[in-house]
Coordinates of C-alpha atoms in Angstrom, one line a residue:
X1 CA -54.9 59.1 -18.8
X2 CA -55.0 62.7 -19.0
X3 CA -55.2 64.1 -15.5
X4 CA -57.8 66.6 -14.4
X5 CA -56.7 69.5 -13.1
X6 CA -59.3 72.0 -10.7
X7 CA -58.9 75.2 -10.1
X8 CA -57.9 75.7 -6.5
X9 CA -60.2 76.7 -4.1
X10 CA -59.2 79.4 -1.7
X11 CA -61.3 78.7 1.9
X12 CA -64.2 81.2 2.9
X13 CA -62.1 84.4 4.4
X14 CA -64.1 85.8 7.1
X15 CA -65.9 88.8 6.7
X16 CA -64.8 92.0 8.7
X17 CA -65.9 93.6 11.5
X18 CA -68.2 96.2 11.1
X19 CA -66.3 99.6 11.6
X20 CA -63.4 98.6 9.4
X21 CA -61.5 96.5 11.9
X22 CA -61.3 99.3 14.7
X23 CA -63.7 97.1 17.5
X24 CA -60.8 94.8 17.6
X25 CA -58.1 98.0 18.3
X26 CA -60.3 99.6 21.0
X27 CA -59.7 97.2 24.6
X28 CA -56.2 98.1 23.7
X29 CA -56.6 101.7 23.2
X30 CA -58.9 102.1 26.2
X31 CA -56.1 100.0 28.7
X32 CA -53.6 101.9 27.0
X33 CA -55.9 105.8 28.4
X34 CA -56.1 103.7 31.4
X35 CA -52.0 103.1 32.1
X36 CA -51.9 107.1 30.7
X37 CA -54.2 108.1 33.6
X38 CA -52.3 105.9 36.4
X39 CA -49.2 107.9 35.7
X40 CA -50.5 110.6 36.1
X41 CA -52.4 109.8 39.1
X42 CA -50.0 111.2 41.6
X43 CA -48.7 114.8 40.4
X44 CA -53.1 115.0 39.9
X45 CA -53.0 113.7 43.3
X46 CA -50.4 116.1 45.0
X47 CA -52.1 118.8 42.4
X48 CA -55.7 118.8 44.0
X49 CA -54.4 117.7 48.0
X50 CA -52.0 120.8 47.5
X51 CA -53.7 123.7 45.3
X52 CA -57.3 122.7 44.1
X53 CA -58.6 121.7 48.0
X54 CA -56.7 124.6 49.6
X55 CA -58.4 127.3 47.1
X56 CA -61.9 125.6 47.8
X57 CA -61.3 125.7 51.2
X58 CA -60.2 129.3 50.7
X59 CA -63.6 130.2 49.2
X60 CA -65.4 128.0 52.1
X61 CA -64.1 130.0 55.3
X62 CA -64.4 133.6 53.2
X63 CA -68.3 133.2 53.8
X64 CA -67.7 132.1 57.0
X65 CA -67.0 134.0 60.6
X66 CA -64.6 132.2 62.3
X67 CA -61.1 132.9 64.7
X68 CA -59.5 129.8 63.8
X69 CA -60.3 128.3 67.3
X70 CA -64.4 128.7 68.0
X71 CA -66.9 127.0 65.7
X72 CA -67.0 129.2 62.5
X73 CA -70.6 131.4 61.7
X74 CA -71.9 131.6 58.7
X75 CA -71.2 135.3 57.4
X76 CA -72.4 135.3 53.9
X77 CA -70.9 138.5 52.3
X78 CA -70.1 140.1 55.2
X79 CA -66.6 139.6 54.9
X80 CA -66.2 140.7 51.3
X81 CA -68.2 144.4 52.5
X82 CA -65.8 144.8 55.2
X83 CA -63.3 144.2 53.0
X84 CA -64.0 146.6 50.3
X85 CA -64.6 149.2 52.6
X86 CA -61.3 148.9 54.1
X87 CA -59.1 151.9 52.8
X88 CA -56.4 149.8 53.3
X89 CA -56.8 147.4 50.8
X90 CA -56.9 150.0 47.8
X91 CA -54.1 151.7 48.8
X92 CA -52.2 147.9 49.2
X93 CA -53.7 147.3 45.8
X94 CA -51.9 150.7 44.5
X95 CA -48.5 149.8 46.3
X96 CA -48.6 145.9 44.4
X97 CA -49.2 147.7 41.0
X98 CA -46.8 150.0 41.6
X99 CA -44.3 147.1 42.4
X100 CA -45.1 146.1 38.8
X101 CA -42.8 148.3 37.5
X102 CA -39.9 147.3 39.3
X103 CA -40.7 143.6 39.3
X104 CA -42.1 143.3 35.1
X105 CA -41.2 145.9 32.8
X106 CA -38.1 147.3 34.0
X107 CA -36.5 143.6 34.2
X108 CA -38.0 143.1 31.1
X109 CA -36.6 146.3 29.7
X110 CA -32.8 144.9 31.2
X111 CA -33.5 141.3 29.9
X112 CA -34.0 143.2 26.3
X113 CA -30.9 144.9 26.8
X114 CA -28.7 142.3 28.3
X115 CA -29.8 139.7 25.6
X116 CA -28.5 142.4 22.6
X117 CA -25.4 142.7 24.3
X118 CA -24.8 139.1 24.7
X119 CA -26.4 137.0 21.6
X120 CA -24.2 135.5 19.4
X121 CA -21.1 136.6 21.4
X122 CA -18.7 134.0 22.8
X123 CA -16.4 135.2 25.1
X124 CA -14.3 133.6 28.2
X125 CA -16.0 133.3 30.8
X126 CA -19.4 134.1 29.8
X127 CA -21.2 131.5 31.3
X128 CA -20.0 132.4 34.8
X129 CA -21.4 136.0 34.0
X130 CA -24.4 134.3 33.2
X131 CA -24.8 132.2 36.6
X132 CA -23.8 135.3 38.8
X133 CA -26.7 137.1 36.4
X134 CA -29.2 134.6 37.4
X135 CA -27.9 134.2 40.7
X136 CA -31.0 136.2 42.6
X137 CA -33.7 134.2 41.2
X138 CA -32.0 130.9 43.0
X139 CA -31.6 132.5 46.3
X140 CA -34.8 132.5 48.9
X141 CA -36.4 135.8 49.2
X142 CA -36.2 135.6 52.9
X143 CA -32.4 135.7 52.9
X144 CA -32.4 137.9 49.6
X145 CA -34.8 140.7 51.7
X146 CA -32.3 140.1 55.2
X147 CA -29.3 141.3 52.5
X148 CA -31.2 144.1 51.3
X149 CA -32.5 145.4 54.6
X150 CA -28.7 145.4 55.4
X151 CA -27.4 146.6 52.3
X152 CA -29.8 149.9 52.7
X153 CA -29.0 150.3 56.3
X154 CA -27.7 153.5 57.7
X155 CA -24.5 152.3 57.6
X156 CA -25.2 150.3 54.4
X157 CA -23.1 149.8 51.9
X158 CA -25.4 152.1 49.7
X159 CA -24.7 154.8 52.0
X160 CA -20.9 154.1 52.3
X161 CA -20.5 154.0 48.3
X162 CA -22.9 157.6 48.3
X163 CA -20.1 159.0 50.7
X164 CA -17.5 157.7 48.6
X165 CA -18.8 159.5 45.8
X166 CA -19.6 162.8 47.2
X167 CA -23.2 162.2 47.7
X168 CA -23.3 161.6 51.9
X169 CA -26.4 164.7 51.7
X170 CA -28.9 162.3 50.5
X171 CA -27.9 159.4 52.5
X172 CA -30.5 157.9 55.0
X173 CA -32.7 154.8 56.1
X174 CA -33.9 153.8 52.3
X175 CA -36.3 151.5 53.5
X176 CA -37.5 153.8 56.5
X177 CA -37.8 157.0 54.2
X178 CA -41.6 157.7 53.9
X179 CA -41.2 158.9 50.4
X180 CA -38.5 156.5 48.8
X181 CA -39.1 153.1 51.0
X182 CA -41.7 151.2 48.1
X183 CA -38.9 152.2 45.4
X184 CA -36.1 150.9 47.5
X185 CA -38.5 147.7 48.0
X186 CA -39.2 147.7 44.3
X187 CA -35.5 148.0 43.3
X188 CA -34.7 144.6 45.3
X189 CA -37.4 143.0 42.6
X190 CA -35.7 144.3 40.1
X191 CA -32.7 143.0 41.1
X192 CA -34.1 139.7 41.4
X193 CA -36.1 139.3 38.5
X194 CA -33.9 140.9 35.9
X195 CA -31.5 138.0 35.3
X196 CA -34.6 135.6 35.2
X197 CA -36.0 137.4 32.2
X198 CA -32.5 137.6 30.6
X199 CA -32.4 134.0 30.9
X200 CA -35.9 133.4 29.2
X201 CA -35.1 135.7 26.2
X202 CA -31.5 134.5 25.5
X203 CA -32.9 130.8 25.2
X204 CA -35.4 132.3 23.0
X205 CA -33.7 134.1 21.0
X206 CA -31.4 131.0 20.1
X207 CA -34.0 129.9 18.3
X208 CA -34.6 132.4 15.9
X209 CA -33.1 131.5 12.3
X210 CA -30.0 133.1 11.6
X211 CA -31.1 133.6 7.9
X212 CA -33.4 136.2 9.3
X213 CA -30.6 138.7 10.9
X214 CA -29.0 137.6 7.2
X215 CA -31.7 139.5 5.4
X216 CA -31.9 142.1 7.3
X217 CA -27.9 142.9 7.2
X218 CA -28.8 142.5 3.2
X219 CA -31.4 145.4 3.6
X220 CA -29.1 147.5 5.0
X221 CA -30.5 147.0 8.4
X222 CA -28.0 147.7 11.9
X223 CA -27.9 146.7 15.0
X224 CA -30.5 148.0 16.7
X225 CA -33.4 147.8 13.7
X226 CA -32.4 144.0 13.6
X227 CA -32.8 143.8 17.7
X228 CA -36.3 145.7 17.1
X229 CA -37.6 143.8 13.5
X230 CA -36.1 140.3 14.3
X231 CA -34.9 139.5 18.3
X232 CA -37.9 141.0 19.7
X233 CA -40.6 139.3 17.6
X234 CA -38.7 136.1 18.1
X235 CA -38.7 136.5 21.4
X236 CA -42.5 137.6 22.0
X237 CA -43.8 134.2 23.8
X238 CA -40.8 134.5 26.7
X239 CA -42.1 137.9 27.0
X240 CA -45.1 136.8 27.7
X241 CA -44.0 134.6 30.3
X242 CA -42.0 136.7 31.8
X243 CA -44.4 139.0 32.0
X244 CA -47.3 136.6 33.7
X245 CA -44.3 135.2 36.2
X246 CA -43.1 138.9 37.0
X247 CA -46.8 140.3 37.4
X248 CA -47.4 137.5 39.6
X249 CA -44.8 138.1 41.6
X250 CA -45.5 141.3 42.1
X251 CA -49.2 140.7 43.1
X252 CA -48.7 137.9 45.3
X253 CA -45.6 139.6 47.0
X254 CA -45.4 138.5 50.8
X255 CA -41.6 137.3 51.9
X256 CA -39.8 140.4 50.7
X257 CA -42.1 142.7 52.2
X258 CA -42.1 141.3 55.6
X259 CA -38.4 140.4 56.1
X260 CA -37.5 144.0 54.9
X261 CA -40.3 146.5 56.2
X262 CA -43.2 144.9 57.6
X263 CA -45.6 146.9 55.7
X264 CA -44.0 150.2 56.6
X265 CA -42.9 153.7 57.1
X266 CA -46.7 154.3 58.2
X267 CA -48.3 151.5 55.7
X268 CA -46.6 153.1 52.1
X269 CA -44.9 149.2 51.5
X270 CA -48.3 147.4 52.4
X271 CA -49.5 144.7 49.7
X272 CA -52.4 142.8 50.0
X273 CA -50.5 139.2 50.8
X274 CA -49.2 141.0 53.9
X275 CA -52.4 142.0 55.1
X276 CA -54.0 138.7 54.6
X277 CA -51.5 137.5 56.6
X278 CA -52.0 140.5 59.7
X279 CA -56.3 139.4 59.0
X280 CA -55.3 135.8 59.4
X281 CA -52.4 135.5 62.2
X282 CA -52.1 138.8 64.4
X283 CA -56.2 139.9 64.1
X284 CA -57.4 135.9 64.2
X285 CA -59.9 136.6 61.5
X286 CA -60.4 133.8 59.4
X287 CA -63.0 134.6 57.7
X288 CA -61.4 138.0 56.2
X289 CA -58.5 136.9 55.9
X290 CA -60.0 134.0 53.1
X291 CA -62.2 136.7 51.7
X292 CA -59.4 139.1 51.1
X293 CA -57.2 136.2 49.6
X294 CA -60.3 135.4 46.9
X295 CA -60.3 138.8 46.3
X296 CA -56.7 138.8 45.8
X297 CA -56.6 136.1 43.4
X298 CA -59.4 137.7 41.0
X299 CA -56.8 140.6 40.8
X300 CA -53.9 138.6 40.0
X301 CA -56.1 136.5 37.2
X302 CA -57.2 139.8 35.4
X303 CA -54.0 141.5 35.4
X304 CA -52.3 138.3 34.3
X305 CA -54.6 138.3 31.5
X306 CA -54.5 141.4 30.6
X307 CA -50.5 140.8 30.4
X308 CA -51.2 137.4 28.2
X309 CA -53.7 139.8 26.1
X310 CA -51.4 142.5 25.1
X311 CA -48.8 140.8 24.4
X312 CA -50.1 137.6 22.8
X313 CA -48.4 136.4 19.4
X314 CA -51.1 137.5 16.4
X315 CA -49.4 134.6 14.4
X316 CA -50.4 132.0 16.7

């Protein structure tokens, strides 16, 4: 007998979930954020504790009267009018831009030049040359500005190597000289920030294709007009952070000053971190002290942006 044969029957599939499958994927995903957000937890901890809650704070006691030992008054903007009709501050304002020379472009400038010299040249002992370069930016600025202040001593070594070379007329107290003390100041900076930006623009400019230095040799181009049409555009974002850490630094300049002249001959080396600090610890006002930090930290924002605005990448 001929046997029947049925077509097989596959069973009912289920039908999918609405959304194309993606309700079933989204506990997952969301415990998945949620393990995300628990490692970072603690830096977002340490983060607000140490720099969010301090700044508020910051803004808090600047409308505030207060000696750091009395219940605090409420001052409103008291504080800020004192504070802007304190000569003082514009000429510590002056002093901290002028410190951006010696601190930003002129390290910059030396970066430029020390990163020509040394791209694409391997030579014995070059990486010692680069640690001794970089050196300053390691060592704290407290024991950096105690060196300096000895260094530009009297009987310096500055003014031992000026007699050695003829020049004992125009040796004196650098850092005392009324006239001279905020470019002996601003010469330290450069010392220290120099090998920093060198640093920055050598590991940039190892990233820069070597077919583009190619073309240019084809074009006839030398040395220098490839260092000016191909290393510095490569290099134009580790400008830029060179520039915003050097302008900050600058700015914010407290440790240096203080170790080497306290603000002095007669005020030329104040900045405004050092007389926040005078406001805060030697006057006991609170209050001004905060305001003139705030106030400090606007400047520090604009000039920063102003840095990250001129010499942003147009490609990007």
């Amino acid at each position: 007998m001929a046997r029947e044969l049925s077509p097989a029957v596959s069973p009912p599939r289920a039908a999918p979930a609405r959304g194309g499958g993606r309700a079933a994927a989204g506990p997952p995903r969301r415990r998945g954020r949620a393990r995300g957000w628990l490692y970072v937890l603690p830096a977002l901890a340490v983060y607000l504790g140490f720099a969010i809650w301090p700044a508020l704070n910051t803004l808090r006691l600047s409308f505030l009267t207060w000696d750091g030992i009395l219940p605090p008054v409420w001052a409103g903007f008291s504080n800020y009018i004192k504070i802007f009709r304190d000569s003082a501050l514009y000429e510590a304002i002056l002093h901290s831009l002028a410190l951006i020379v010696f601190f930003s472009v002129i390290p910059i400038g030396i970066g430029l030049l020390m990163t020509a010299l040394l791209m694409g040249k391997v030579r014995r002992g070059m990486t010692f040359f680069r640690i001794i370069f970089f050196l300053p930016q390691v060592l704290p600025l407290v024991a950096v500005g105690i060196t300096w202040r000895w260094l530009y001593g009297e009987s310096g070594v500055v003014n031992q190597f000026l007699d050695l070379v003829g020049l004992g007329s125009i040796t004196r107290a650098w850092l005392g000289d009324y006239g001279l003390a905020l470019i002996a100041l601003g010469l330290i900076g450069t010392w220290v920030m120099s090998g920093l930006c060198m640093m920055l623009f050598l590991a940039g400019a190892q990233k820069i294709d070597p077919s583009l230095y190619e073309a240019a040799r084809l074009d006839g181009a030398g040395a220098f007009r490839q260092f000016r049409h191909v290393t510095v555009p490569g290099v134009r974002r580790e400008i830029t952070v060179a520039g915003v850490i050097t302008t900050i630094a600058a700015l914010a300049s407290f440790d240096l000053v203080f170790v080497t002249t306290n603000g002095g001959p007669a005020g030329q080396t104040n900045v405004p971190g050092l007389l926040v600090y005078r406001l805060a610890f030697n006057e006991g006002d609170i209050g001004g002290a905060s305001a003139l930090a705030v106030v400090l930290t606007v400047i520090v924002v604009a000039v920063v942006s102003a840095v990250r605005y001129f010499t942003r990448d147009d490609q990007s």
